[in-house]
C-alpha positions as CSV (number, residue, x, y, z in Angstrom):
1,X,-14.4,39.2,7.8
2,X,-11.0,39.9,9.3
3,X,-10.3,42.4,6.5
4,X,-13.6,43.9,6.9
5,X,-12.6,45.2,10.3
6,X,-8.9,45.3,9.8
7,X,-8.7,47.6,6.7
8,X,-11.9,49.1,7.2
9,X,-11.9,50.2,10.7
10,X,-8.8,52.1,10.1
11,X,-10.8,54.4,8.0
12,X,-13.7,54.8,10.6
13,X,-11.5,54.8,13.8
14,X,-8.6,56.9,12.8
15,X,-10.6,59.9,11.7
16,X,-11.1,60.4,15.4
17,X,-7.6,59.5,16.6
18,X,-5.1,60.8,14.0
19,X,-2.9,63.7,15.3
20,X,-0.1,65.8,14.2
21,X,-1.5,66.3,10.8
22,X,0.0,68.9,8.3
23,X,-2.1,71.3,6.3
24,X,-3.1,69.8,3.1
25,X,-2.5,71.8,-0.2
26,X,-5.0,70.1,-2.6
27,X,-8.1,67.9,-2.2
28,X,-6.6,64.8,-3.6
29,X,-3.2,65.2,-2.1
30,X,-4.8,66.0,1.1
31,X,-7.0,62.7,0.9
32,X,-4.1,60.7,0.3
33,X,-2.2,62.1,3.2
34,X,-5.1,61.4,5.6
35,X,-5.5,57.9,4.3
36,X,-1.9,57.1,4.7
37,X,-1.8,58.6,8.3
38,X,-4.9,56.6,9.0
39,X,-3.3,53.3,8.0
40,X,0.0,54.1,9.9
41,X,-1.9,54.8,13.2
42,X,-4.2,51.9,12.7
43,X,-1.1,49.6,12.8
44,X,-0.4,50.9,16.2
45,X,-4.1,51.0,17.4
46,X,-4.7,49.2,20.8
47,X,-8.4,50.1,21.4
48,X,-10.8,52.7,20.3
49,X,-13.9,54.3,22.1
50,X,-15.6,57.1,20.2
51,X,-18.8,58.8,19.5
52,X,-20.3,58.1,16.1
53,X,-22.8,60.1,14.0
54,X,-24.4,58.6,10.9
55,X,-26.5,60.9,8.5
56,X,-28.4,59.3,5.7
57,X,-29.9,61.6,3.1
58,X,-32.7,60.6,0.8
59,X,-32.3,62.9,-2.2
60,X,-36.0,61.9,-3.5
61,X,-37.9,62.9,-0.2
62,X,-35.2,65.7,0.7
63,X,-35.0,64.2,4.1
64,X,-32.2,63.2,6.6
65,X,-32.1,60.2,8.9
66,X,-29.6,61.0,11.7
67,X,-28.2,58.5,14.2
68,X,-25.8,59.2,17.1
69,X,-24.1,56.6,19.3
70,X,-21.0,55.4,20.8
71,X,-18.5,52.7,19.2
72,X,-16.1,50.4,20.7
73,X,-13.2,48.6,18.8
74,X,-10.6,46.3,20.1
75,X,-8.2,44.7,17.7
76,X,-7.1,41.1,18.8
77,X,-3.8,39.6,17.7
78,X,-4.4,36.5,15.3
79,X,-8.3,36.9,15.8
80,X,-11.1,39.0,14.5
81,X,-11.4,42.4,16.3
82,X,-14.3,43.1,18.9
83,X,-16.5,45.6,17.7
84,X,-19.8,47.3,19.2
85,X,-22.0,50.2,18.4
86,X,-24.6,51.5,20.8
87,X,-27.1,53.8,19.1
88,X,-29.2,56.2,20.9
89,X,-32.2,56.7,18.8
90,X,-33.8,54.5,17.6
91,X,-32.0,52.8,20.7
92,X,-30.2,49.5,19.6
93,X,-26.9,47.9,19.8
94,X,-24.8,45.8,17.6
95,X,-21.8,43.7,18.8
96,X,-19.7,41.6,16.5
97,X,-17.5,38.8,18.2
98,X,-15.7,36.1,16.2
99,X,-17.8,36.6,12.8
100,X,-21.1,36.4,14.8
101,X,-23.2,39.4,15.4
102,X,-26.1,40.4,17.7
103,X,-28.4,43.3,16.9
104,X,-30.5,44.0,20.0
105,X,-33.5,46.3,19.8
106,X,-34.4,46.8,23.7
107,X,-37.9,48.6,22.8
108,X,-39.0,45.5,20.9
109,X,-37.2,43.1,23.2
110,X,-35.8,41.3,20.0
111,X,-32.2,40.1,19.5
112,X,-31.2,39.3,15.8
113,X,-28.3,36.9,15.5
114,X,-26.2,35.7,12.6
115,X,-23.0,35.4,10.8
116,X,-21.2,38.5,9.4
117,X,-20.1,36.3,6.5
118,X,-23.7,35.7,5.5
119,X,-24.8,39.3,6.2
120,X,-22.1,40.6,4.1
121,X,-23.1,38.4,1.2
122,X,-26.7,39.3,1.4
123,X,-27.9,41.9,-1.1
124,X,-30.5,42.9,1.1
125,X,-28.2,44.0,4.0
126,X,-27.2,47.7,3.6
127,X,-24.9,48.9,6.3
128,X,-24.0,52.5,7.1
129,X,-20.7,51.2,7.9
130,X,-20.1,49.3,4.7
131,X,-16.8,51.2,4.1
132,X,-15.2,49.4,6.9
133,X,-14.0,46.5,4.8
134,X,-12.5,48.7,2.1
135,X,-8.8,49.3,1.4
136,X,-7.6,52.7,0.4
137,X,-8.0,52.1,-3.3
138,X,-11.5,50.9,-2.7
139,X,-12.5,53.9,-0.7
140,X,-11.2,56.1,-3.4
141,X,-13.1,54.1,-6.0
142,X,-16.3,54.1,-4.1
143,X,-16.6,57.2,-2.3
144,X,-16.1,60.9,-2.7
145,X,-13.9,61.9,0.2
146,X,-14.1,65.4,1.3
147,X,-12.0,66.8,4.1
148,X,-14.6,68.8,6.3
149,X,-12.1,70.2,8.8
150,X,-9.8,69.9,11.7
151,X,-10.5,69.9,15.4
152,X,-8.6,69.5,18.6
153,X,-10.5,67.3,20.9
154,X,-9.9,66.8,24.8
155,X,-6.3,66.0,25.6
156,X,-4.9,68.2,22.7
157,X,-5.4,65.6,20.2
158,X,-5.8,67.0,16.6
159,X,-8.4,65.3,14.4
160,X,-9.7,65.5,10.9
161,X,-13.4,65.2,9.9
162,X,-14.0,63.4,6.7
163,X,-17.3,63.2,4.7
164,X,-17.5,59.8,2.6
165,X,-20.3,60.2,0.0
166,X,-21.1,57.0,-1.8
167,X,-20.4,57.5,-5.7
168,X,-23.4,55.2,-6.5
């Protein structure tokens, strides 16, 4: 689980926080540069708070399922990172602390709890954040990575937007 957050969150988190990026010349070269920068910045990461958007496309129904929310990530020296996502619609929250998760659905007044180790091994669990536990090589093998563009956010921080599309 430690690698799940350590290696994976670098991919997720640093899309929003990398700065000072040079223009990329080719798609493959640009992807490598971005992934290398993400790893470098991840190693210096103290905490992260960001907006998150998740879009799932069903090619059979030609329909999108879109979620928006906020994510918080706090790496812990020698421990598993603290992680939380608060989705707006449908309203639910998931928090992970020390390999234990709580998925809370306020409208239903239900909280699901369990071990992230068990959830990771379950074939019935499909996470929109499955890429979080992957190394750079695994990301390249499992996803088509497209650089969508660059943006300067508040405070003058330059960011890169990536689109990760599963190959399967």
